[in-house]
Tab-separated table of C-alpha atoms in Angstrom:
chain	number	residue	atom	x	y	z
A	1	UNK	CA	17.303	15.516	-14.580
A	2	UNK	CA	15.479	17.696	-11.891
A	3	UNK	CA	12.554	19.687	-12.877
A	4	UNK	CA	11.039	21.867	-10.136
A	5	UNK	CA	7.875	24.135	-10.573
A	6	UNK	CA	5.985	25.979	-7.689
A	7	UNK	CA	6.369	23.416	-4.828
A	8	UNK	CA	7.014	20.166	-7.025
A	9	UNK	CA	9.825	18.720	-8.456
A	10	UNK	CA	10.098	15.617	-10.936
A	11	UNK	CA	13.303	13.618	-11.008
A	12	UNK	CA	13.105	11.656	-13.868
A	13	UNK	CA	15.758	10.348	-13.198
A	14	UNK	CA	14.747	8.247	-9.946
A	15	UNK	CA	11.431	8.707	-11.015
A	16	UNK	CA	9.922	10.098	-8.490
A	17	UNK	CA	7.361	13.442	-8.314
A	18	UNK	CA	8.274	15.793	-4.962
A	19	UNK	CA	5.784	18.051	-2.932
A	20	UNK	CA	8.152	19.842	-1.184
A	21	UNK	CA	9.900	16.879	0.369
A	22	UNK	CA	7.161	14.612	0.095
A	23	UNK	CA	6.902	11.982	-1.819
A	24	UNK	CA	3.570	11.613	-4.613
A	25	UNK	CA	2.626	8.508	-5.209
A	26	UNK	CA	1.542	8.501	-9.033
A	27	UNK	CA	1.129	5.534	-11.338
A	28	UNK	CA	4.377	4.796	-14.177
A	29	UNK	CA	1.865	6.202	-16.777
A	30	UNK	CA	0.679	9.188	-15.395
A	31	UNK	CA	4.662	10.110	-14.429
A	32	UNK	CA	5.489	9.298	-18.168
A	33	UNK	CA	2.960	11.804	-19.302
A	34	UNK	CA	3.917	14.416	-16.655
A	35	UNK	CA	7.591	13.800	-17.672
A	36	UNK	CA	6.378	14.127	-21.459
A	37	UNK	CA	4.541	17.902	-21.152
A	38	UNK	CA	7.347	19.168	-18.903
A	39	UNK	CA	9.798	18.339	-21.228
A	40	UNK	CA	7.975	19.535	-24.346
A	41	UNK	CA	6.720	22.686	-22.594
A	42	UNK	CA	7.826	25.040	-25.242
A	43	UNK	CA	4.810	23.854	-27.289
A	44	UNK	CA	1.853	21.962	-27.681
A	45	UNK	CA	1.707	18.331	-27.693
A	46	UNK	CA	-0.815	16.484	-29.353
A	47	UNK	CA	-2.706	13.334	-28.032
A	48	UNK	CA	-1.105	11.411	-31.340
A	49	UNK	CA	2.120	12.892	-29.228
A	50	UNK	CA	1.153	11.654	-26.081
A	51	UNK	CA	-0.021	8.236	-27.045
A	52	UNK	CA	3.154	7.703	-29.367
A	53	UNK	CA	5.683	8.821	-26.182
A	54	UNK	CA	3.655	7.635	-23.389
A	55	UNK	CA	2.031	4.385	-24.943
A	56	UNK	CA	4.368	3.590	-27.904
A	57	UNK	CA	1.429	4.087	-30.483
A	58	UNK	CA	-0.879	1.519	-28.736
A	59	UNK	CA	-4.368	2.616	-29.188
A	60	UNK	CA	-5.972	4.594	-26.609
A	61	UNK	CA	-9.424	5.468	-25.897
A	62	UNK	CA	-10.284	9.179	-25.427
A	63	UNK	CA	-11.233	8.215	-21.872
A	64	UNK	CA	-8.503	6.596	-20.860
A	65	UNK	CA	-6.123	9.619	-22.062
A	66	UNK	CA	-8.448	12.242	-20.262
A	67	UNK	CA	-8.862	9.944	-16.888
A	68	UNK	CA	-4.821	9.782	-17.265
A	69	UNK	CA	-4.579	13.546	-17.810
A	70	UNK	CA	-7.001	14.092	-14.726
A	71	UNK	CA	-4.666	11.815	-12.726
A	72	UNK	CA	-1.965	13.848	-13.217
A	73	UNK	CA	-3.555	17.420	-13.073
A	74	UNK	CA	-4.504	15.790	-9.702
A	75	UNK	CA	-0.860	14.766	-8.074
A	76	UNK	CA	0.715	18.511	-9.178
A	77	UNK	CA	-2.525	20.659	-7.525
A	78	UNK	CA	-4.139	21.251	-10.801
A	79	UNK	CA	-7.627	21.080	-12.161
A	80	UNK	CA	-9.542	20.596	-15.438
A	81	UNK	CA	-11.544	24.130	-14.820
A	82	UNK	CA	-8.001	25.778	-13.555
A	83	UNK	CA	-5.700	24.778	-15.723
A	84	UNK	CA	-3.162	26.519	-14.193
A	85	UNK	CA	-0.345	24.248	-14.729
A	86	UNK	CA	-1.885	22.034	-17.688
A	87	UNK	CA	-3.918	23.605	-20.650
A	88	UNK	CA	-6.014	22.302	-22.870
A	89	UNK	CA	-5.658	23.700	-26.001
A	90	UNK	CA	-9.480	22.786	-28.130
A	91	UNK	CA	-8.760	20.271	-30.778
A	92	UNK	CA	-4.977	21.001	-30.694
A	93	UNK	CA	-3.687	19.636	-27.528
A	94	UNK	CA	-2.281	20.615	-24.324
A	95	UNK	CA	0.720	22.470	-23.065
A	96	UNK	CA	2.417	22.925	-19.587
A	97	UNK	CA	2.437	25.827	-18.752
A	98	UNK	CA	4.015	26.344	-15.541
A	99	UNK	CA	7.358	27.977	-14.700
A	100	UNK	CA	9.730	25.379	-14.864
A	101	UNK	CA	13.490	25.318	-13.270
A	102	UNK	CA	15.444	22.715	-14.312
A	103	UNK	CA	19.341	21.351	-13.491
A	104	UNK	CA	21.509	18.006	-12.775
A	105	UNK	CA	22.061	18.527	-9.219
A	106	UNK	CA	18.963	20.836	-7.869
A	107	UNK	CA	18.244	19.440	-4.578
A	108	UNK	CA	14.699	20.159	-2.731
A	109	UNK	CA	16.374	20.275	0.875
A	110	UNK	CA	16.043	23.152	2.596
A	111	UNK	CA	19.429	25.442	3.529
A	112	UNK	CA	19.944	25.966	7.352
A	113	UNK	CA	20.515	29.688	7.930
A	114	UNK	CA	24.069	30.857	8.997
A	115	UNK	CA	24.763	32.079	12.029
A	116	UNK	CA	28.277	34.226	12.680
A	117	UNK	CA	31.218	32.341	12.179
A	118	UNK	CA	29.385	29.045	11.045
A	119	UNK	CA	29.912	27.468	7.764
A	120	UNK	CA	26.893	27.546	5.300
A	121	UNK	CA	25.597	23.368	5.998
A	122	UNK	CA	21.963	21.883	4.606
A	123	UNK	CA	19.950	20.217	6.574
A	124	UNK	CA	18.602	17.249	4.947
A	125	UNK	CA	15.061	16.748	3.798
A	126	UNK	CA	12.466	15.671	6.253
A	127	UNK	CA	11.648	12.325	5.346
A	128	UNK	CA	8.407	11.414	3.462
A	129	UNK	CA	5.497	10.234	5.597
A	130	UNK	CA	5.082	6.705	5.978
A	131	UNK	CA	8.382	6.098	4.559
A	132	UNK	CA	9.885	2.843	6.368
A	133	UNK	CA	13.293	0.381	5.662
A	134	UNK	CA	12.480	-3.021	6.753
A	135	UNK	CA	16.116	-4.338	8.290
A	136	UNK	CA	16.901	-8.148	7.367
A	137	UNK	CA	15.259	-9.665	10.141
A	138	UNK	CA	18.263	-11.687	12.516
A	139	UNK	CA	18.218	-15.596	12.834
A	140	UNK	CA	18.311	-16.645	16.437
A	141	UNK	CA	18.626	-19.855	16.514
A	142	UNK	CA	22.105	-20.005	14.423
A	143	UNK	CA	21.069	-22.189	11.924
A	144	UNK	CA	22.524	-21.285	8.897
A	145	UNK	CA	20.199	-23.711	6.603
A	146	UNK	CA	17.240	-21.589	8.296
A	147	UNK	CA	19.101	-17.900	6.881
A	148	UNK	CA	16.863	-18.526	3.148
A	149	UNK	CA	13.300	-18.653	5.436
A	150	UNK	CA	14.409	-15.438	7.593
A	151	UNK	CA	15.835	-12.960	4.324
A	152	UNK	CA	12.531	-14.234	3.026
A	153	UNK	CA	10.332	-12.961	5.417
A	154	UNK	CA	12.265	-9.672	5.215
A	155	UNK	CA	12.141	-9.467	1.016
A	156	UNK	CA	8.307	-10.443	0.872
A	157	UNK	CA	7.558	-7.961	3.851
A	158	UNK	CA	9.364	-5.631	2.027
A	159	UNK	CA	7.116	-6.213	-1.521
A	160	UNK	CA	4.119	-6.457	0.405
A	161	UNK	CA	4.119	-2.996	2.141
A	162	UNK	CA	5.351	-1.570	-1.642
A	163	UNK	CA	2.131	-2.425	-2.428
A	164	UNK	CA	-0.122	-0.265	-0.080
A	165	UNK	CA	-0.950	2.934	-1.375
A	166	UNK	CA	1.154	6.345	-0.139
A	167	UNK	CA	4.069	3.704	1.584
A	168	UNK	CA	7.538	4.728	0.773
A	169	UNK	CA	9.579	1.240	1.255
A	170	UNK	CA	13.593	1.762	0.835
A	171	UNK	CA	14.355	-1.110	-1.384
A	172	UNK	CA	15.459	-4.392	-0.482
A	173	UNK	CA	18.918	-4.695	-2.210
A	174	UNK	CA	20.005	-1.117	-0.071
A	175	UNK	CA	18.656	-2.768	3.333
A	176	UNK	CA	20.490	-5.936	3.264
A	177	UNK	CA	23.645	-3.826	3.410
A	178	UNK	CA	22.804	-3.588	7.151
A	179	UNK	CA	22.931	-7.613	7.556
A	180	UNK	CA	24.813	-8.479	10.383
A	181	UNK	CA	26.121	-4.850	11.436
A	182	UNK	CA	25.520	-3.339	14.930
A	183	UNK	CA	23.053	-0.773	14.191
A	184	UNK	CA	22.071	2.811	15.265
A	185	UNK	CA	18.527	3.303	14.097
A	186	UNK	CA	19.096	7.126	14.165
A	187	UNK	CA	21.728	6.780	11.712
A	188	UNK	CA	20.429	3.896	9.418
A	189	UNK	CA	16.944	6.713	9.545
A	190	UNK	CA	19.390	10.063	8.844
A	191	UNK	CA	21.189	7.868	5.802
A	192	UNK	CA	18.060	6.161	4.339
A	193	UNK	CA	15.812	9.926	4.831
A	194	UNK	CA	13.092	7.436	6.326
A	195	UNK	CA	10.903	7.789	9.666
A	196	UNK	CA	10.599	4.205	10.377
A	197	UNK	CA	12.730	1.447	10.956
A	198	UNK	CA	11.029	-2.138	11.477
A	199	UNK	CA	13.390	-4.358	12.983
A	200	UNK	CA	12.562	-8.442	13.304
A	201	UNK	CA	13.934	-11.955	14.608
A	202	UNK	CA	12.952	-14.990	13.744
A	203	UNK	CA	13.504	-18.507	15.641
A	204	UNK	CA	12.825	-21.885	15.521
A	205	UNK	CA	12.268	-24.045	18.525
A	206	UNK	CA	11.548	-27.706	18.189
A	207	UNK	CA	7.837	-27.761	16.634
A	208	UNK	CA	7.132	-23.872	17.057
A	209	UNK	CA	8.551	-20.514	15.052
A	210	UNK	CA	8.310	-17.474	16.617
A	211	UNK	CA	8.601	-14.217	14.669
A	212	UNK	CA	9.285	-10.915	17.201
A	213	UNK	CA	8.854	-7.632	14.984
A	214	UNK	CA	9.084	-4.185	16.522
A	215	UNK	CA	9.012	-0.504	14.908
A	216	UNK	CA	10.968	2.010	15.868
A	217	UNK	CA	10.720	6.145	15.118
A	218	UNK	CA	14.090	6.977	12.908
A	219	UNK	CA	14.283	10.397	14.131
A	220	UNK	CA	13.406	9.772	17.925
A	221	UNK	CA	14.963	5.893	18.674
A	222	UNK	CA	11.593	5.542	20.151
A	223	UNK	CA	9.226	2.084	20.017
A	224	UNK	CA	6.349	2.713	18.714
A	225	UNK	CA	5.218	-0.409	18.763
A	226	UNK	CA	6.065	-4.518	18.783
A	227	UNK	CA	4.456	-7.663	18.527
A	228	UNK	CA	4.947	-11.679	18.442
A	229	UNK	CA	3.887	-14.194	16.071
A	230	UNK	CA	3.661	-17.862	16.950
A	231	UNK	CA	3.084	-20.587	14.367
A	232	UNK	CA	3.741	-24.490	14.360
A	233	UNK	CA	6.099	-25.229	11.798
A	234	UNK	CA	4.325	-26.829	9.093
A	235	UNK	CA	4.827	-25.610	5.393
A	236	UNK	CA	7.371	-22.889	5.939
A	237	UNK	CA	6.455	-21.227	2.558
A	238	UNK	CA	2.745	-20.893	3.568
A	239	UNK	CA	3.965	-20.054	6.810
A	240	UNK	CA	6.055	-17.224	5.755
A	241	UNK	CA	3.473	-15.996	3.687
A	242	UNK	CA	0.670	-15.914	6.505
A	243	UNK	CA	3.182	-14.357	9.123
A	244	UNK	CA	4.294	-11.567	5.744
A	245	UNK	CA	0.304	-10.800	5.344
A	246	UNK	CA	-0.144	-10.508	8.761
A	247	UNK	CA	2.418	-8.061	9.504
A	248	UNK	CA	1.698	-5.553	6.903
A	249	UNK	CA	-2.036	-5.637	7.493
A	250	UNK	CA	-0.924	-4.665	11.372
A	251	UNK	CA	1.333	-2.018	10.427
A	252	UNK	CA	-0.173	-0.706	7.982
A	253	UNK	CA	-2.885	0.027	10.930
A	254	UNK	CA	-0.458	1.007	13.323
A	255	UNK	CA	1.539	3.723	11.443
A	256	UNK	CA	-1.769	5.048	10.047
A	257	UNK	CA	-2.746	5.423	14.313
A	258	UNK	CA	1.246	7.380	14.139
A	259	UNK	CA	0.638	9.388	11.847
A	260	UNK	CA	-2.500	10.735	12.778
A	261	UNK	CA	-1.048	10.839	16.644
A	262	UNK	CA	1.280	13.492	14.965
A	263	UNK	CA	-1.176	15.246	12.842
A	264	UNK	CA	-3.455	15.638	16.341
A	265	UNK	CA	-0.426	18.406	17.248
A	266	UNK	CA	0.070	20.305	14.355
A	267	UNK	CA	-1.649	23.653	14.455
A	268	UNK	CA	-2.287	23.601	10.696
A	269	UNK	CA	-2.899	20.029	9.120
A	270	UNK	CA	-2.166	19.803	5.809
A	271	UNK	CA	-4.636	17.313	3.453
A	272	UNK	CA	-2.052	14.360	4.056
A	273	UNK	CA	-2.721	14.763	7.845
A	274	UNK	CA	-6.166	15.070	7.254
A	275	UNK	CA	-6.563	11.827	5.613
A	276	UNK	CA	-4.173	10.287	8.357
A	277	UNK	CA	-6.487	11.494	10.607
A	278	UNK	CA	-9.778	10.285	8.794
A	279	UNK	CA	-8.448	6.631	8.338
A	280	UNK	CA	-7.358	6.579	12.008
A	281	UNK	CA	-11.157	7.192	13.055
A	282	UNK	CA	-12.188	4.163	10.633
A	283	UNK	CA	-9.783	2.051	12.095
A	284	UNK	CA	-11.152	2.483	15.391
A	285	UNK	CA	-14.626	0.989	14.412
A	286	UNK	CA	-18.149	1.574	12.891
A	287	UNK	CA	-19.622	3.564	14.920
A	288	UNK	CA	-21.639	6.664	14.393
A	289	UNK	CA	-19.017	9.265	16.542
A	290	UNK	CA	-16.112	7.369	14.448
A	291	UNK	CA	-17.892	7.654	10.859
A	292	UNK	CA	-19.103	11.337	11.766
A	293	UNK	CA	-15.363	12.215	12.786
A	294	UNK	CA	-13.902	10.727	9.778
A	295	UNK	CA	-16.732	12.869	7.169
A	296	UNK	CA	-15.270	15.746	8.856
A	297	UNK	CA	-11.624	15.248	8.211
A	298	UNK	CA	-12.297	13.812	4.534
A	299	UNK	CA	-14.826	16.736	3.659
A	300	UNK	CA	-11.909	19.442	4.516
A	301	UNK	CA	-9.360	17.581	2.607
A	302	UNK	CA	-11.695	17.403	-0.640
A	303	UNK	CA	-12.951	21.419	0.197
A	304	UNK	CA	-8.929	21.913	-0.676
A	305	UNK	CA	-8.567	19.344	-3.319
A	306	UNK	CA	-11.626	17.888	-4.713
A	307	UNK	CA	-9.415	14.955	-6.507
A	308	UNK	CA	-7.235	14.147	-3.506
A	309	UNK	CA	-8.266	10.040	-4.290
A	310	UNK	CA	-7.823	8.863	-0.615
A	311	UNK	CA	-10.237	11.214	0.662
A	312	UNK	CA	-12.750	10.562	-2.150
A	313	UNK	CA	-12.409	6.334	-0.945
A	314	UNK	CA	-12.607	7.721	2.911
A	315	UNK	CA	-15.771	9.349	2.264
A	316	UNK	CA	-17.461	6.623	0.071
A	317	UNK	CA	-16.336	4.357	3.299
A	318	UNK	CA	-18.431	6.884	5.578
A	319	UNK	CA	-21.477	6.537	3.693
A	320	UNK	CA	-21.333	3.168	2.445
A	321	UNK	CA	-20.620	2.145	5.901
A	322	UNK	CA	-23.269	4.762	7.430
A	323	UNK	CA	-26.245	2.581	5.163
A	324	UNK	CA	-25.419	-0.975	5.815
A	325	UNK	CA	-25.129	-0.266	9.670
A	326	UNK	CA	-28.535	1.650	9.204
A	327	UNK	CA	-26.798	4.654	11.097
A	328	UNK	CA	-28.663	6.776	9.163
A	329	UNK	CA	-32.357	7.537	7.444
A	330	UNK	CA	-31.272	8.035	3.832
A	331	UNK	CA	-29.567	4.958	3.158
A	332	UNK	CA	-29.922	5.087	-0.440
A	333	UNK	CA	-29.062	8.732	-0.728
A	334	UNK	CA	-25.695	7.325	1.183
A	335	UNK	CA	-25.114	4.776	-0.600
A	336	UNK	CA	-25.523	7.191	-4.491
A	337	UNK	CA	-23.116	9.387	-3.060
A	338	UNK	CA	-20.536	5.923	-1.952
A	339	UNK	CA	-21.087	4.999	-5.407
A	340	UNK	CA	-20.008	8.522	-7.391
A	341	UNK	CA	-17.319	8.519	-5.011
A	342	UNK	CA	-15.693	5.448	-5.469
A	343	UNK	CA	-16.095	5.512	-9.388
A	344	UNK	CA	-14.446	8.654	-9.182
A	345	UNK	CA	-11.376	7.198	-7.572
A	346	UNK	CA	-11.084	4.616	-9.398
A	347	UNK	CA	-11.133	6.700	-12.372
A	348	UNK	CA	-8.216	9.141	-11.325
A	349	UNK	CA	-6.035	6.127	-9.814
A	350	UNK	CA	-6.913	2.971	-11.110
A	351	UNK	CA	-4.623	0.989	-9.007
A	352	UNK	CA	-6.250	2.105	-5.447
A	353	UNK	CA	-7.002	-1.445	-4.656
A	354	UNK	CA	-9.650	0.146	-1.984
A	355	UNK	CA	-11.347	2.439	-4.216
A	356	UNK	CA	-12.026	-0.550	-6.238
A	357	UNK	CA	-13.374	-2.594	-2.436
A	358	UNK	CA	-15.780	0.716	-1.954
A	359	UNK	CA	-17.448	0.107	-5.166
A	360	UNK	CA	-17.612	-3.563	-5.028
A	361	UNK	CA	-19.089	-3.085	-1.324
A	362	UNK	CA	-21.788	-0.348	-2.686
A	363	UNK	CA	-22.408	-2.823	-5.897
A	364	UNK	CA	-23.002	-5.475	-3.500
A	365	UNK	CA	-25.253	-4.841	-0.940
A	366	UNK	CA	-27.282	-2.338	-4.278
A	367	UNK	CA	-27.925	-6.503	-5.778
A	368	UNK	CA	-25.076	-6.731	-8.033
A	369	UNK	CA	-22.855	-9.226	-6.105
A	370	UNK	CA	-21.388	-10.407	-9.443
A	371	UNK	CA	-20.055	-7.046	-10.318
A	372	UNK	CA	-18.941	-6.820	-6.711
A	373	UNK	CA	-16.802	-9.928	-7.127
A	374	UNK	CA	-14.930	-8.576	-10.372
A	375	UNK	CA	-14.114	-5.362	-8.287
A	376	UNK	CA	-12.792	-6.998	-5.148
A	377	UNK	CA	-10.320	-9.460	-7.511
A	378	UNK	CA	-9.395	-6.795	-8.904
A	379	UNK	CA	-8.486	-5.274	-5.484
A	380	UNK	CA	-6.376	-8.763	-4.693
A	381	UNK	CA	-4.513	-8.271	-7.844
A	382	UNK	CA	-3.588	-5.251	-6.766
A	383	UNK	CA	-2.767	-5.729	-2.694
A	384	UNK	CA	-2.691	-9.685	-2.118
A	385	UNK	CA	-2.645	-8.695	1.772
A	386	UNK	CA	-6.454	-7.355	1.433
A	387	UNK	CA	-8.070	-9.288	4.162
A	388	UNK	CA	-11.225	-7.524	3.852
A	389	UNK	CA	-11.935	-8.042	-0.092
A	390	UNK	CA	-11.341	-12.058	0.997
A	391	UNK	CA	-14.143	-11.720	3.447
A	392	UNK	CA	-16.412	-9.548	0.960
A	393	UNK	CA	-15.858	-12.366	-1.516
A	394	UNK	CA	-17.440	-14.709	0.630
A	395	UNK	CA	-19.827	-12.407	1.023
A	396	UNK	CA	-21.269	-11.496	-1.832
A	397	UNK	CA	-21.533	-15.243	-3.352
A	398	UNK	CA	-22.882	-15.566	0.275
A	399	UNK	CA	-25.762	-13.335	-1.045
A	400	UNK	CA	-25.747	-14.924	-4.856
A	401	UNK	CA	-26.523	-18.507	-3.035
A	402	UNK	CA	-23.561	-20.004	-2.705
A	403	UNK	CA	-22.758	-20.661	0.568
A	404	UNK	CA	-20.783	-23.393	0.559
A	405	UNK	CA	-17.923	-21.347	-1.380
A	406	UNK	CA	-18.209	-18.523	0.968
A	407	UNK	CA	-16.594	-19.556	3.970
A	408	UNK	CA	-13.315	-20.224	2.250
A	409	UNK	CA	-12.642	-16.709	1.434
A	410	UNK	CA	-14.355	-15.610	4.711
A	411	UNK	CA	-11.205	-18.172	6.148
A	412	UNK	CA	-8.961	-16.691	3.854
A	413	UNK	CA	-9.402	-13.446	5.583
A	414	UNK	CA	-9.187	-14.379	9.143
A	415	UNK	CA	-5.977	-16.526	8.474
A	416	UNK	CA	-4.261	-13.602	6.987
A	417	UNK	CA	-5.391	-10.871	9.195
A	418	UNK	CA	-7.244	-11.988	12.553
A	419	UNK	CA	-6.572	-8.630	14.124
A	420	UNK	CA	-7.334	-6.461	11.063
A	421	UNK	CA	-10.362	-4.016	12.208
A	422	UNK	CA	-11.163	-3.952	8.313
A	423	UNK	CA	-11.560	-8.010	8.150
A	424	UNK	CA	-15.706	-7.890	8.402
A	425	UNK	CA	-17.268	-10.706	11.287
A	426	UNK	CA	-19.340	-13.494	10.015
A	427	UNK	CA	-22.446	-11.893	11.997
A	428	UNK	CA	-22.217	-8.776	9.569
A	429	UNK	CA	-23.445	-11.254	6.459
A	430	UNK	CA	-27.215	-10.582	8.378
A	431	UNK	CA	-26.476	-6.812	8.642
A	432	UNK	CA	-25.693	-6.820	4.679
A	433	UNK	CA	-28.429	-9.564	3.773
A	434	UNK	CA	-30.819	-7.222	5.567
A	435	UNK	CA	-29.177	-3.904	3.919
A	436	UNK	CA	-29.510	-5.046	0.725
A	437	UNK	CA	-33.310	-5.512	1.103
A	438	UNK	CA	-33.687	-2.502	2.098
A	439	UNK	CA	-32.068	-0.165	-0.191
């Protein structure tokens, strides 16, 4: 079943909440409440009703229902003070409220106007943004007993990019229908509504295995961008998972450059371009032009939506980022407003693994390096690819005296990401140490 109100639609069906033909990225819990009030709109739900539907009865704290509730007033446009959508209803409940079509076969894709003597065809939906089908990567060298190392490297590239936050990964039991077949990326794009197709080899000569990946624009058959990875073999299951962590931290980089390349020539930006466009100008760097650049593109997205979560963790980057570099005069000012930020985050999405690194980094170089090291775990149980929460581990028991546990992690995070611009250099542990003394 399709719902659609203003420019959403939910599809509970697939699961899956639609602005216009872009894809939100909500948690299962906050869907299952959203799914709850829409389809109990007709009256008002109590939070017994809501913790009975949405958490089978299991008992739920009154802050955990309202950051929930907040979470989901956030993905549909609404707000606590609006209310527009969702109402709170004093010590009865809440209601939706919104104007609510609903129907089997509703589709979101827009209709192509008819011209004289055409037939009436639809045009299908643009695809979502950073949405990407990783194709089973091709064995060179023939050998079938090497076929179980190359489809794993696909399937674990495949769960690893799931795992970043706003990726839209076609699953990997639909792309290993392409195994083997001559492919047009244009059409495998068209069929699987995505704009990116990554397309990989992998072979084995004598000692060495070298994995060639390259990415490819769906709609344009243009490459956007490739690269090689050479490893001795060794322990092909550690192997596969180094090359796997190594490629997602890269492309997670490089389609983030895309996307903002794209936003650069749109006239009118909407808040997902924004925040394209603000992470692009972190990934190029710490520096003062980069940071200011980036608090410019975050501070418009939040002036439209002042719970848009990846612009909250893109501003608490700016200013944590802005004190430990000691860019700026009021470090600890910067460093408040980091903190607020990043709590707030975590609050409306608790599974942001980098909200949770922003408030580990402010809680570490603020002398709490054991809180710090609880919220950058956390982080790696959430993204296991997180090169720079490895690093900050090492880190912070850097600062809590235990040196000769830190350079493991700080290892850790050079092994599985050597290019990443977020994987911090040894010679910023002074910068920190020196931070920390001073706030």
């Amino acid at each position: 079943m399709r719902y659609l109100f203003e420019d959403y639609a939910l599809d509970s069906d697939r699961r899956e909440l639609y602005r216009a033909t872009e894809v939100i990225v909500v948690t299962p819990k906050v869907f299952d409440l959203l799914d709850y009030l829409i389809r109990n709109r007709e009256r008002v739900v109590s939070k017994d009703d809501l913790i009975n539907a949405v958490w089978n009865g299991r008992i739920v704290s009154d802050a955990a229902l309202t950051t929930r509730m907040n979470a989901a007033r956030s993905a549909i446009g609404d707000t606590g003070e609006k209310q527009h959508l969702i109402k709170t209803l004093p010590r009865k409940g809440f209601r939706f409220v919104g104007s609510v079509q609903e129907g089997d076969e509703i589709s979101t894709r827009p209709v192509a106007p008819l011209e004289q003597g055409s037939e009436n065809l639809t045009c299908p939906a643009s695809p979502p943004r950073l949405s990407i089908v990783v194709l089973p990567f091709t064995n060179l060298g023939g050998d079938l007993e090497q076929d179980y190392f190359v489809d794993g490297v696909t399937e674990n590239l495949t769960a690893d990019l799931s795992r970043i936050n706003d990726f839209f990964v076609i699953a990997r039991n639909t792309a290993f229908t392409f195994k083997g077949k001559a492919l047009d990326v244009k059409q495998v794009g068209r069929e699987l509504n995505v704009r990116y197709v990554l397309e990989g080899s992998v072979q084995r000569a004598n000692k060495l295995l070298r994995v060639s990946v390259q990415l490819i624009d769906a709609q344009t058959g243009s490459h956007l961008w490739a690269d090689r990875f050479d490893k001795p073999v060794a322990d092909l299951f550690e192997m596969q998972h180094e090359i796997v962590s190594r490629l997602a931290n890269t492309l997670n980089v490089q389609l983030v450059a895309v996307e903002a390349r794209r936003a650069e020539r749109m006239q009118h930006p909407d808040t997902i371009d924004l925040n394209f466009l603000g992470r692009a100008c972190l990934n190029k760097g710490t520096t003062r032009e980069n940071l200011d650049r980036a608090r410019g593109f975050f501070q418009r997205v939040l002036e439209l939506h002042p719970y848009d979560v990846g612009a909250l963790v893109g501003m608490a980057t700016v200013d944590a980022s802005l004190a430990a570099s000691f860019m700026t005069d009021d470090g600890a000012a910067r460093l408040a407003a980091a903190e607020a930020a990043s709590i707030k985050a975590v609050s409306l999405m608790p599974s942001h693994a980098v909200a949770h690194i922003c408030l580990g980094f402010v809680q570490m170089i603020t002398d709490r390096a054991d809180q710090a090291i609880g919220e950058y775990e956390q982080a790696l149980a959430l993204d296991r690819n997180l090169a720079n929460a490895h690093a900050l581990i090492g880190f912070a028991k850097y600062f809590l005296g235990r040196g000769a546990e830190a350079e493991s992690h700080i290892q850790e995070a050079f092994r599985l990401s050597p290019r990443d611009p977020g994987a911090f250099p040894l010679d910023g542990v002074g910068r920190l140490r020196q931070a920390s003394a001073q706030c």
